[in-house]
Coordinates of C-alpha atoms (C1' of nucleotides) in Angstrom, one line a residue:
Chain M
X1 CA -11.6 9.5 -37.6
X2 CA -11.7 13.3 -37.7
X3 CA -9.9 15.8 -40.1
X4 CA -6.4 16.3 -37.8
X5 CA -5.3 19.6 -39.0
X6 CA -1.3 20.2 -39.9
X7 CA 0.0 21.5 -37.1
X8 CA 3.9 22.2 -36.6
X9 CA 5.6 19.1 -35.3
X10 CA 5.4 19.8 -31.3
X11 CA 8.6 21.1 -29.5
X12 CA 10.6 18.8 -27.1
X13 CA 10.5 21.5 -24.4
X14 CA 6.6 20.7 -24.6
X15 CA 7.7 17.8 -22.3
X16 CA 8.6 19.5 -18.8
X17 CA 11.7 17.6 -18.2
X18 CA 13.1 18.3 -20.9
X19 CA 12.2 22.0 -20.6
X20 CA 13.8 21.4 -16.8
X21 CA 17.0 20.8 -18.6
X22 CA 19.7 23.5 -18.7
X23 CA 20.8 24.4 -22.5
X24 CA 23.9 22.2 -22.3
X25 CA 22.7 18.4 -21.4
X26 CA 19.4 19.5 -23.0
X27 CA 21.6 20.1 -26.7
X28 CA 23.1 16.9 -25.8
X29 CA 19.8 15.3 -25.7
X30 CA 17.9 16.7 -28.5
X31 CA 19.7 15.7 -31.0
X32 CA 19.0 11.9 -30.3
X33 CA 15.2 12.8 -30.0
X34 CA 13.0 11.4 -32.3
X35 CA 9.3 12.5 -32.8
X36 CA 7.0 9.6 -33.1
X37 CA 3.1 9.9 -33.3
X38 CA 1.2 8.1 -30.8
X39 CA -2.1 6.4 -31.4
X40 CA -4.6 5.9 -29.5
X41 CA -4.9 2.6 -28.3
X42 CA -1.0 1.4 -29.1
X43 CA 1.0 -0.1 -26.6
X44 CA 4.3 1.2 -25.7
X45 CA 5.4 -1.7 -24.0
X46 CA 4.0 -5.0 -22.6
X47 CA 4.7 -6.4 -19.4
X48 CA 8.2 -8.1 -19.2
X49 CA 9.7 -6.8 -22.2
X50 CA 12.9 -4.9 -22.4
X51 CA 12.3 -1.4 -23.8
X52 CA 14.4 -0.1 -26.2
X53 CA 13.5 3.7 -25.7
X54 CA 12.2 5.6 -23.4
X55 CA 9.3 8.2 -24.5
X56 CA 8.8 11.9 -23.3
X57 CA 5.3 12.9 -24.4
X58 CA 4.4 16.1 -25.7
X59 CA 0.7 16.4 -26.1
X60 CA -0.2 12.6 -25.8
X61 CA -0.8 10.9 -22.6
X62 CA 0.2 7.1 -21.5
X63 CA -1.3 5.1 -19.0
X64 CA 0.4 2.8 -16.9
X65 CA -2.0 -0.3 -16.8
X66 CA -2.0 -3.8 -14.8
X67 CA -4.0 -6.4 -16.8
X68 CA -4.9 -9.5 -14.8
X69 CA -5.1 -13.2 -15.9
X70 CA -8.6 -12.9 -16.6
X71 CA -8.6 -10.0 -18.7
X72 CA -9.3 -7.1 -16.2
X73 CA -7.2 -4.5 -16.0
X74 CA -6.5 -1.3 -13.8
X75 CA -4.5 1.8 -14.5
X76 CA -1.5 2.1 -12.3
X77 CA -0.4 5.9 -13.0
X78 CA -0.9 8.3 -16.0
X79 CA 2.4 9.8 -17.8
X80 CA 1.6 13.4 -19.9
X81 CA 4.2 16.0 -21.0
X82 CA 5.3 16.1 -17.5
X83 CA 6.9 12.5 -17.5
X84 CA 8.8 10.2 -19.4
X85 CA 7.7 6.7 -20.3
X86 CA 10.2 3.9 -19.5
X87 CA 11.7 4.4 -15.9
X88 CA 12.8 1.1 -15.7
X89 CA 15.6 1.6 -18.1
X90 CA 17.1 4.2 -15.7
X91 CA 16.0 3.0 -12.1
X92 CA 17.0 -0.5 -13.4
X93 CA 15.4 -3.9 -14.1
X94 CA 14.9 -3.2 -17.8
X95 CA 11.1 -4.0 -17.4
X96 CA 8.1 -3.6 -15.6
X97 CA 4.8 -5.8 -15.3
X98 CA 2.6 -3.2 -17.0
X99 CA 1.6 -1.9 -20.5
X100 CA 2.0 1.1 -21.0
X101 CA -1.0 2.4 -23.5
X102 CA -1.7 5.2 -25.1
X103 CA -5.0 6.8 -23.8
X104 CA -4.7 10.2 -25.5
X105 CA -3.5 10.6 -29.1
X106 CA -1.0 12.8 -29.9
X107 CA 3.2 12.9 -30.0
X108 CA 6.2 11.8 -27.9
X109 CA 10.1 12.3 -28.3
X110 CA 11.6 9.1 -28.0
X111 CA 14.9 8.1 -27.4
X112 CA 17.3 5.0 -27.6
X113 CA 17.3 3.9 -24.1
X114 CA 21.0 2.9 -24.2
X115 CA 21.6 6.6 -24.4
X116 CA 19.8 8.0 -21.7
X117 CA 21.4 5.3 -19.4
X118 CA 24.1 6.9 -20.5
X119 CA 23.5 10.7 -20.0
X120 CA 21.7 9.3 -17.0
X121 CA 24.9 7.9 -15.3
X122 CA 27.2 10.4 -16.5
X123 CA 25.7 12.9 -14.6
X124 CA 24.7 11.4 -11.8
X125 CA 26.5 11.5 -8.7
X126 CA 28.5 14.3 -7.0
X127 CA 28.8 16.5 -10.6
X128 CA 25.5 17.7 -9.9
X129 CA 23.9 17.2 -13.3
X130 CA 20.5 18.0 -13.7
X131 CA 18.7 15.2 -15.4
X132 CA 20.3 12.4 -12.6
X133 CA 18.2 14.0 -10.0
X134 CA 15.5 15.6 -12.3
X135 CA 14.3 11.8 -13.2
X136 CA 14.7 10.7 -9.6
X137 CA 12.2 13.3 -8.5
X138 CA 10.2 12.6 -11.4
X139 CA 9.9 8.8 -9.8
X140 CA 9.0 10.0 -6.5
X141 CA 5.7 12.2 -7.9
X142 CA 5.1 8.9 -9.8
X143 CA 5.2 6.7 -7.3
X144 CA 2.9 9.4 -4.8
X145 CA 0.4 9.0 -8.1
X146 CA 0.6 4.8 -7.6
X147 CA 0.3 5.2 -3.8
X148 CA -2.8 7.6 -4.1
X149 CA -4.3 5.5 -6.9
X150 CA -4.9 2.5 -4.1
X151 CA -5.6 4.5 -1.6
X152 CA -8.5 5.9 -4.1
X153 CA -9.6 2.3 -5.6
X154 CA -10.4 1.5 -1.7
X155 CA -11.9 4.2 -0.3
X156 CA -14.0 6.4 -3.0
X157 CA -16.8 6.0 -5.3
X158 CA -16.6 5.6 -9.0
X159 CA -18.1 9.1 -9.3
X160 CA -14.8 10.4 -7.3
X161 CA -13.0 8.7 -9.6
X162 CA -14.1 9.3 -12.7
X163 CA -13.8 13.5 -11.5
X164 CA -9.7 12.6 -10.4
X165 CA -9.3 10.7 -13.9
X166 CA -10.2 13.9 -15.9
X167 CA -8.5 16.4 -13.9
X168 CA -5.5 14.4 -14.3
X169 CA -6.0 14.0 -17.7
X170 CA -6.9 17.6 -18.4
X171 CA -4.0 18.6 -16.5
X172 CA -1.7 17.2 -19.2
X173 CA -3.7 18.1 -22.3
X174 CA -3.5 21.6 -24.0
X175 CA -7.4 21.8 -24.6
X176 CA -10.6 21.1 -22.4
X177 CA -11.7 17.8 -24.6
X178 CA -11.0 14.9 -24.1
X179 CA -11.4 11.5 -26.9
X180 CA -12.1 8.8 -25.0
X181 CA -14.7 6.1 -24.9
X182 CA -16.7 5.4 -21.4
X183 CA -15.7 1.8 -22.5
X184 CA -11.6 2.9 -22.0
X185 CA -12.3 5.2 -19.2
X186 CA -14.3 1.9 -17.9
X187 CA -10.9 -0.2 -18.2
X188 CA -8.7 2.4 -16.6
X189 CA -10.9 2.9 -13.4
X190 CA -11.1 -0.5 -14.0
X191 CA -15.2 -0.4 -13.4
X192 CA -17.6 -1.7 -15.6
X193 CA -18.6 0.5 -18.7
X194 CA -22.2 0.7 -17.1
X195 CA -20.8 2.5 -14.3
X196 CA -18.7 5.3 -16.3
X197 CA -22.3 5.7 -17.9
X198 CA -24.0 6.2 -14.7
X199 CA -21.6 8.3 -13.2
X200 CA -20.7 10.4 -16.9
X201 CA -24.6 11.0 -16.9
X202 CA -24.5 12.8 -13.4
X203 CA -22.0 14.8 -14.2
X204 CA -23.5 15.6 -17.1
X205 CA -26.8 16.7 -15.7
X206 CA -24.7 18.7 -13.3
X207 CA -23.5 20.7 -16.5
X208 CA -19.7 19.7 -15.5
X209 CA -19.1 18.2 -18.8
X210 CA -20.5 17.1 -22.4
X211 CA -20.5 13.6 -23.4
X212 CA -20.8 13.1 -27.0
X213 CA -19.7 9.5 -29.0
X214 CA -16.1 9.3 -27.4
X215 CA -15.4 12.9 -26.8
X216 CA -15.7 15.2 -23.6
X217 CA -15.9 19.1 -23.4
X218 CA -15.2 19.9 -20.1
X219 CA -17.5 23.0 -19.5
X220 CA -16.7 22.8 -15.8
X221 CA -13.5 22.3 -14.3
X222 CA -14.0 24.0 -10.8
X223 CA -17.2 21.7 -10.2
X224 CA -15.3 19.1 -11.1
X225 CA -12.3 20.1 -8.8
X226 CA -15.4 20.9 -6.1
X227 CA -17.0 16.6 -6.7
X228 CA -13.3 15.1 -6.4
X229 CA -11.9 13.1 -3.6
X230 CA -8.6 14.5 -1.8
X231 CA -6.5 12.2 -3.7
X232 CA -6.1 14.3 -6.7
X233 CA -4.8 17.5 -4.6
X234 CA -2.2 15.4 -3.3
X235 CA -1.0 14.2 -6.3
X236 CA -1.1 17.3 -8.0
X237 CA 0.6 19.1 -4.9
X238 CA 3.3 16.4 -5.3
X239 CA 4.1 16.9 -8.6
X240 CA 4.2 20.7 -7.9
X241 CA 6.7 20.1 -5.1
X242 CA 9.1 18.0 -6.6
X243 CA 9.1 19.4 -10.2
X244 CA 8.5 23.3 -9.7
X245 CA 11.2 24.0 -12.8
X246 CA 8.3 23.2 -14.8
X247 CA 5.7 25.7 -15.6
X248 CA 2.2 26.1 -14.4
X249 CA -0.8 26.0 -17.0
Chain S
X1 CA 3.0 -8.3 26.7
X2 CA 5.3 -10.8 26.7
X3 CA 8.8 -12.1 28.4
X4 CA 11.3 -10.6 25.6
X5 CA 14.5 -12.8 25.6
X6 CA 17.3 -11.2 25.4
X7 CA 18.4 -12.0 22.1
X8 CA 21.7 -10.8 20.8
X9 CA 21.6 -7.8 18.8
X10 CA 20.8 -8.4 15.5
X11 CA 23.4 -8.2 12.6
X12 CA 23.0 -5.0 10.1
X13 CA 23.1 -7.9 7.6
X14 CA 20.1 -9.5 8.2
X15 CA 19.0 -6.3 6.2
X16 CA 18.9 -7.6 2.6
X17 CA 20.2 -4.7 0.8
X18 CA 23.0 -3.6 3.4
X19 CA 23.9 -7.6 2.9
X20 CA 24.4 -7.0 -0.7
X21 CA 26.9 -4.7 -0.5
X22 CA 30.9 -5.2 -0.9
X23 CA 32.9 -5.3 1.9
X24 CA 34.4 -1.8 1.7
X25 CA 31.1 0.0 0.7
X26 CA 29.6 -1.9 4.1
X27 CA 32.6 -0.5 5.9
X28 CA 32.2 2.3 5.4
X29 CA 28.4 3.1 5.8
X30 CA 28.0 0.4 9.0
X31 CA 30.5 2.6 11.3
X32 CA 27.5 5.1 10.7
X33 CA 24.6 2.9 12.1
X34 CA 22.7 3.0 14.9
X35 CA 20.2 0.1 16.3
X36 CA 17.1 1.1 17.4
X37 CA 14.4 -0.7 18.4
X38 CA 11.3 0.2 16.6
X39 CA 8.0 -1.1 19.4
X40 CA 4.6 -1.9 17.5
X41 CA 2.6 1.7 16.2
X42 CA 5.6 3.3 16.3
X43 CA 5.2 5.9 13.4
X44 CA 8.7 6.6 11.7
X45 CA 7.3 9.4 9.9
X46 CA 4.5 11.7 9.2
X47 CA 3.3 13.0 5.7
X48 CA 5.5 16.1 5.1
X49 CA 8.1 15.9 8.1
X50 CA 11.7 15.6 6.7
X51 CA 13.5 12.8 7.7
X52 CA 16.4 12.7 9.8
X53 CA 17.5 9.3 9.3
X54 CA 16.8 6.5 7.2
X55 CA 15.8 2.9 8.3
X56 CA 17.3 -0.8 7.8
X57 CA 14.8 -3.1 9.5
X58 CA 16.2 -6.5 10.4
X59 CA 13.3 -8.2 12.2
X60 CA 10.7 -5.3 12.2
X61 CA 8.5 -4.8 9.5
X62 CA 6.7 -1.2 8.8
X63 CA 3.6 -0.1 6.6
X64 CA 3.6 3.0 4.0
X65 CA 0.4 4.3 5.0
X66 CA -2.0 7.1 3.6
X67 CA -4.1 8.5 6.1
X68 CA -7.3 10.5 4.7
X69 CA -9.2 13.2 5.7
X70 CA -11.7 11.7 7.3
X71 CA -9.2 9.7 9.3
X72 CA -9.7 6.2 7.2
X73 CA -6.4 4.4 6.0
X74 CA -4.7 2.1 3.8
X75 CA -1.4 0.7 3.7
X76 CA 0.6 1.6 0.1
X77 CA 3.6 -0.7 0.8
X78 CA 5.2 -2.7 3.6
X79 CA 9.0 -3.0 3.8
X80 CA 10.4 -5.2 6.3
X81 CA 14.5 -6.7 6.3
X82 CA 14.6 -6.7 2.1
X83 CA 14.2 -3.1 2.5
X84 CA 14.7 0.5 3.6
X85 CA 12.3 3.2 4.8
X86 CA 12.7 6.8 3.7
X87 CA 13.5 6.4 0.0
X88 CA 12.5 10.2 -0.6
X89 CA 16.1 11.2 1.3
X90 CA 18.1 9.6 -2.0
X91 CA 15.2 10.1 -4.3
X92 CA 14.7 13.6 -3.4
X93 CA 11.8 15.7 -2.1
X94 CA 12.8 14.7 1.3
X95 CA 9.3 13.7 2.4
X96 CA 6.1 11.9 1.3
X97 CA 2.4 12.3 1.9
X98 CA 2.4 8.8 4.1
X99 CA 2.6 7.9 7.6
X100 CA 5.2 5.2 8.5
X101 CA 4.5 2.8 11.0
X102 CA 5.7 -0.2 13.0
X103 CA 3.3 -2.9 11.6
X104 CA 5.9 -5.6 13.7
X105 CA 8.0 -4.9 16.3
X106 CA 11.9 -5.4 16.1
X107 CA 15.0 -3.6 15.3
X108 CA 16.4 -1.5 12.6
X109 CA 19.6 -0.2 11.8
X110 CA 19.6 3.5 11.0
X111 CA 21.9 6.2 10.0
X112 CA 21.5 10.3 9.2
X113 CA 20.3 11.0 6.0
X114 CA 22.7 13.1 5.3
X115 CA 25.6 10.7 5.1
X116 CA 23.6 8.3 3.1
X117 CA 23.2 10.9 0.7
X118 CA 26.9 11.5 0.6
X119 CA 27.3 8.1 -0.1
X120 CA 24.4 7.6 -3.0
X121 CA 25.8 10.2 -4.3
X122 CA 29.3 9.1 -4.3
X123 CA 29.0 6.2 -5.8
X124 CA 26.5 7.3 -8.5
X125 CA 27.2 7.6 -12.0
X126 CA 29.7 5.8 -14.0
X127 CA 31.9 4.6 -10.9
X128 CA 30.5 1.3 -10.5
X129 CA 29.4 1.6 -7.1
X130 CA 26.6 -0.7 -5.7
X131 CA 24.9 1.1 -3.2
X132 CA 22.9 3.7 -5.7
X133 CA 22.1 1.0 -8.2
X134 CA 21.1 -1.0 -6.0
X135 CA 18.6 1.6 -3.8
X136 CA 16.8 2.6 -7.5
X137 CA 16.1 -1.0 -7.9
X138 CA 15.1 -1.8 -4.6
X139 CA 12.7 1.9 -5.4
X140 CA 11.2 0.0 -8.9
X141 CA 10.2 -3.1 -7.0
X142 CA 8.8 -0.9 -4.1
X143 CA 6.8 0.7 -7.0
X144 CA 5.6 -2.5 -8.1
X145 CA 4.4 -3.3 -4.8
X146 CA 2.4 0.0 -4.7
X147 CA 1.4 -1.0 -8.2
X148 CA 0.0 -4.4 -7.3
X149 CA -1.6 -2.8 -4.0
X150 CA -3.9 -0.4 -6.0
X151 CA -4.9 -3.8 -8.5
X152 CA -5.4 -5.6 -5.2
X153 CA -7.8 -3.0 -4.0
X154 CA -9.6 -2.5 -6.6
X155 CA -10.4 -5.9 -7.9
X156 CA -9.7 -8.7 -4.6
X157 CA -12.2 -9.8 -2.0
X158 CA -11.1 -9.4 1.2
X159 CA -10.3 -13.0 1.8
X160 CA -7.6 -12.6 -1.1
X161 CA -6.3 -9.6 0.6
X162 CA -5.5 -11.0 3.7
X163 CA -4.3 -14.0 2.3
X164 CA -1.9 -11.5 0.5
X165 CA -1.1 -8.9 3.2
X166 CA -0.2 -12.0 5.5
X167 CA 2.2 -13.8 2.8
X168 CA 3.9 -10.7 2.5
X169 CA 4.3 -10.3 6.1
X170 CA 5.3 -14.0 6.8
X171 CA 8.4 -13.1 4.1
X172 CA 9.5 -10.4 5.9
X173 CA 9.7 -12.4 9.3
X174 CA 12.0 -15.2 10.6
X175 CA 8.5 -17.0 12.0
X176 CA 5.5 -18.2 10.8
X177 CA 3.8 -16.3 13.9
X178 CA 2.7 -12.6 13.6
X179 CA 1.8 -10.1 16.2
X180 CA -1.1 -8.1 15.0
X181 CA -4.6 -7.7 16.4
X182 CA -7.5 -7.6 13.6
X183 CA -7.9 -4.0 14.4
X184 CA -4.9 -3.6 13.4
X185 CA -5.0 -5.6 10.0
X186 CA -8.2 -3.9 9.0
X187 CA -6.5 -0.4 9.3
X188 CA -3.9 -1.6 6.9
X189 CA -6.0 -3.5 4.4
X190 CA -8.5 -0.1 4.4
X191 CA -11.2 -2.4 5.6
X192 CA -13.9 -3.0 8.6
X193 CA -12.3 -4.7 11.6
X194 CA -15.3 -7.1 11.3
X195 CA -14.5 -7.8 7.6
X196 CA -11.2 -9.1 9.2
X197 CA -12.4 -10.9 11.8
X198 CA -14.7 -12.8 9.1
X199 CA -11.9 -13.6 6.5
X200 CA -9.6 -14.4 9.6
X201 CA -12.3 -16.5 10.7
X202 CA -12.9 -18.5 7.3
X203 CA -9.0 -18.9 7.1
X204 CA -9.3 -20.5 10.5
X205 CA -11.6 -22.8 9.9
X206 CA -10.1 -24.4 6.7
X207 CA -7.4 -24.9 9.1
X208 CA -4.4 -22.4 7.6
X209 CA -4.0 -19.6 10.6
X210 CA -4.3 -20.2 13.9
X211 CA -5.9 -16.9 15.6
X212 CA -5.6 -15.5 19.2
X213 CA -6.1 -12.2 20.8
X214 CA -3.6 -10.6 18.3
X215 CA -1.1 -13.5 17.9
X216 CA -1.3 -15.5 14.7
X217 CA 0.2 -18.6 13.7
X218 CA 0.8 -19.7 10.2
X219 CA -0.1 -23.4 9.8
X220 CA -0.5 -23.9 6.5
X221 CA 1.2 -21.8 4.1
X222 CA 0.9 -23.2 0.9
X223 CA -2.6 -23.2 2.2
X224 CA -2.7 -19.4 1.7
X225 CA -0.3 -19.5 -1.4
X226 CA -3.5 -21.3 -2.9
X227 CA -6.0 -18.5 -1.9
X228 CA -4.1 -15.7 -2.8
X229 CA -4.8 -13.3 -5.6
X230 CA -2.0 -13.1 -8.7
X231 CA -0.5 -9.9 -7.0
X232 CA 1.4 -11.6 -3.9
X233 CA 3.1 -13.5 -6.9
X234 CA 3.6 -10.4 -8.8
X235 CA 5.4 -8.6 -6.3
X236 CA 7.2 -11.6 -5.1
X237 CA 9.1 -12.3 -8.5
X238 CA 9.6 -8.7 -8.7
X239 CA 11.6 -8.4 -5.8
X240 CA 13.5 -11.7 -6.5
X241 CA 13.9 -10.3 -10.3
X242 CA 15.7 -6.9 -9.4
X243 CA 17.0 -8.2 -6.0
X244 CA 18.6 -11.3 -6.6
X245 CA 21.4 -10.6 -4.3
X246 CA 19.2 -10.8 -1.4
X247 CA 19.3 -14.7 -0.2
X248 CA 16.1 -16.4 0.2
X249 CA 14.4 -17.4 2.9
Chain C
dC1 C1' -29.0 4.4 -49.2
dG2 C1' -29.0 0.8 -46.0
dG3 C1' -27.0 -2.5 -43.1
dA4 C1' -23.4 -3.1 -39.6
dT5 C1' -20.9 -1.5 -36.0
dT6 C1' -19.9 1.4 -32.2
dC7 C1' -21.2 3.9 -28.4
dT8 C1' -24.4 5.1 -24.9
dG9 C1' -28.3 4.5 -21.9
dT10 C1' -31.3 1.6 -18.8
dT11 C1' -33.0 -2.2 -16.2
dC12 C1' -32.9 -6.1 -12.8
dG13 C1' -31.4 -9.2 -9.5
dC14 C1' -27.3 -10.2 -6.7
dT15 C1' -23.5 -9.8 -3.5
dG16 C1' -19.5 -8.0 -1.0
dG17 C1' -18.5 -4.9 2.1
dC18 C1' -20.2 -0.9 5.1
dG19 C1' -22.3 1.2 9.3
dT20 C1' -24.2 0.1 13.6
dA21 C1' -25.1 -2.1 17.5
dC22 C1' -24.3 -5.5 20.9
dC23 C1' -22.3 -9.5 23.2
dT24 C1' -18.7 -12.7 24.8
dT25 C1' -14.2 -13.9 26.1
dC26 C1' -9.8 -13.2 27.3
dT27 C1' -6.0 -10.6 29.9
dG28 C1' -3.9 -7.5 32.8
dC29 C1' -3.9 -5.1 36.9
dG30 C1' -5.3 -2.8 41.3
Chain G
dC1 C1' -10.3 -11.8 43.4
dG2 C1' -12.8 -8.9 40.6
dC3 C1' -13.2 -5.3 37.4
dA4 C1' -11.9 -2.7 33.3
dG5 C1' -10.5 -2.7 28.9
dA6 C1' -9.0 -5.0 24.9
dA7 C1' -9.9 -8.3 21.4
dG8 C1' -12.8 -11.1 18.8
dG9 C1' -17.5 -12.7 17.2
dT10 C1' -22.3 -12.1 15.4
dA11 C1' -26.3 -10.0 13.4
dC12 C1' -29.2 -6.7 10.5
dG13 C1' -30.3 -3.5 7.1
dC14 C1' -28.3 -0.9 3.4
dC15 C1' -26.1 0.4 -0.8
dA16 C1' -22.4 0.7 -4.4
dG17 C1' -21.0 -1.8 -7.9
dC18 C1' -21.2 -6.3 -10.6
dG19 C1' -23.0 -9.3 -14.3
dA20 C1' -26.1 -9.9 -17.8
dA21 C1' -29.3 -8.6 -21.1
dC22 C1' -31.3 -5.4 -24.1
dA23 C1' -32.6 -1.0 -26.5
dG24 C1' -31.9 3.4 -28.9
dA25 C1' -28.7 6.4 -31.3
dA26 C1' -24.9 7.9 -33.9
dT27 C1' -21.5 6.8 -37.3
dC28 C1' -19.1 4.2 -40.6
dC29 C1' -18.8 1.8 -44.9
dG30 C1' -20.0 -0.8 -48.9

DNA sequence: CGGATTCTGTTCGCTGGCGTACCTTCTGCG
DNA sequence: CGCAGAAGGTACGCCAGCGAACAGAATCCG
């Protein structure tokens, strides 16, 4: 698509749980990491399939998505540097009924999932490790992110939503642009493509962002932040509560 | 309202995850619970409050709700006897941004939070013990119901959502009869009271509910099972997948 | 260079659910 | 008994978003 420059592979402390980590179970950790690209558009895992790693992104994001039996589809929950893909392989089950997809392009750490189980267990309990707890709390901001992403498909407009999709992708992206299609932003929200149109134009005429072929400058964050339902602040104040190791933008 | 017979108490066990435990795990928490009877509208908690105590319903059921702004609603998740309400005490942060209410009277056995954290903790980690385990998996299928809730919203009529919010209630009762007023419903579901009352009304006249001045009777329920949308099924297997301890109905 | 494809913009009729307003029917209670 | 309040039913205009269809514009690729 476009010339991506060399950069230096990304760090693993990118990712804020790993960064939450104290030097001793991080060391543990990072030398089972393994840095894989992500694509845009692949599929981390499929509904009802075991995983075999789980995936802390660096500067890619991953959207949790339901697809329905007649095709449509609806993002669940959005996982950037301050997650970890693959929760079910430490909260238990194994699966989930989602796909995970990648949204943003860019890198994750993975790791064999067998292993974290492992580091995962051994510290859990009364030996007050950090990661046991660390990924419990990460769950909790994740699941405030589900509950507030049904409370916004009922009650707001598309426009609302469309503001809440970028600040929470922006907030987990080192730049202000964003490569995305209004087609995929269409089958996140979940809305039809005309309506990410309609809605992209306003905010475009407002000046808040630039829409060009599948890629956004965002020229305007606070009027963005000013257009966007209450949902986001909670979500972002949740994530904030439970995960204040990690640092601010 | 009505003439309450005096039942006998109700077993902690009719609570599906206390029933799962081992005898000496049980043994140990059930010296530490407390009935309580929960009355309908009851709200267990409010968005931010700590917790004092978390809650084992055995014949009440109770909504996560999110409560806006603007003083509109709509119900996240609904955990009746398969469940446990306060999940941030082991999870950690302590509180959420939803309102807890009695969506069905009835009982529930509670205990501190604190000694529930001693004994998730306790048991975490490589010990074997069955009470953590089994709390993060009862957490992943709660997730999948919040999941499935924000798919429901954004893509299901009405109709399918009642058809939905009823099955799930009907699976948390010992009846087929529910106590519920279409106010009350419509808060839940995020929707106009007369929205409800026109569903309600359509479900009564093909004959599957039976509707009267807040009391419902299920007549048909493989009636509804037809009319539901995929995400009562969804959730359903979910629970049954990472529960399977839990008897069935 | 030129055709094919991808992405975006626009239109039109339709419908589900909203807001509002009002009415009827039960039920509880003084 | 009779009234107040709660619960349920109905109607009307309105609008956001849907489905379908199509048109320009940018980009890719042979």
């Amino acid at each position: 698509m476009s010339i991506m420059p060399k950069l230096p592979p990304p760090n693993p402390r990118q990712n804020h749980l790993l960064a939450a980590l104290p030097e001793d179970e991080y060391a543990r950790l990072s030398v089972e990491l393994e840095l894989v690209p992500l694509q845009l558009g692949m599929a981390i895992y499929e509904p009802g399939v075991e995983l075999n790693h789980v995936y802390f992104p660096t500067d890619a994001i991953v959207s949790l998505l339901y697809v329905m039996e007649n095709g449509a589809s609806a993002e669940i929950a959005v996982v950037g540097n301050e997650g970890i893909v693959g929760i079910a392989l430490f909260m238990g089950g194994g699966t989930m009924p989602n796909r995970a997809v990648v949204q943003s392009a860019g890198h994750a750490y993975r790791m064999k999932g067998k292993l974290l189980k492992l580091e995962f267990a051994r510290f859990g309990g009364r030996r007050h490790g950090t990661l046991h707890p660390l990924l419990l709390r990460y769950t909790m901001a994740l699941l405030t992110q589900m509950a507030q992403t049904a409370v916004c498909n009922r009650h707001h407009t598309v426009d609302q939503q469309l503001c809440r999709w970028l600040l929470l992708s922006l907030d987990r992206l080192p730049s202000n642009e964003l490569q995305m299609t209004q087609e995929l932003i269409a089958n996140m929200l979940g809305v039809r493509r005309e309506g990410v149109t309609e809605a992209a134009g306003r905010l475009q005429k407002a000046g808040l962002i630039h829409y060009s072929r599948g890629h956004i400058d965002v020229l305007d964050r606070p009027g963005l932040e000013a257009r966007v339902c209450e949902c986001y602040e909670v979500v972002r104040q949740e994530f904030e509560r439970l995960l204040p190791e990690v640092p601010k933008k």
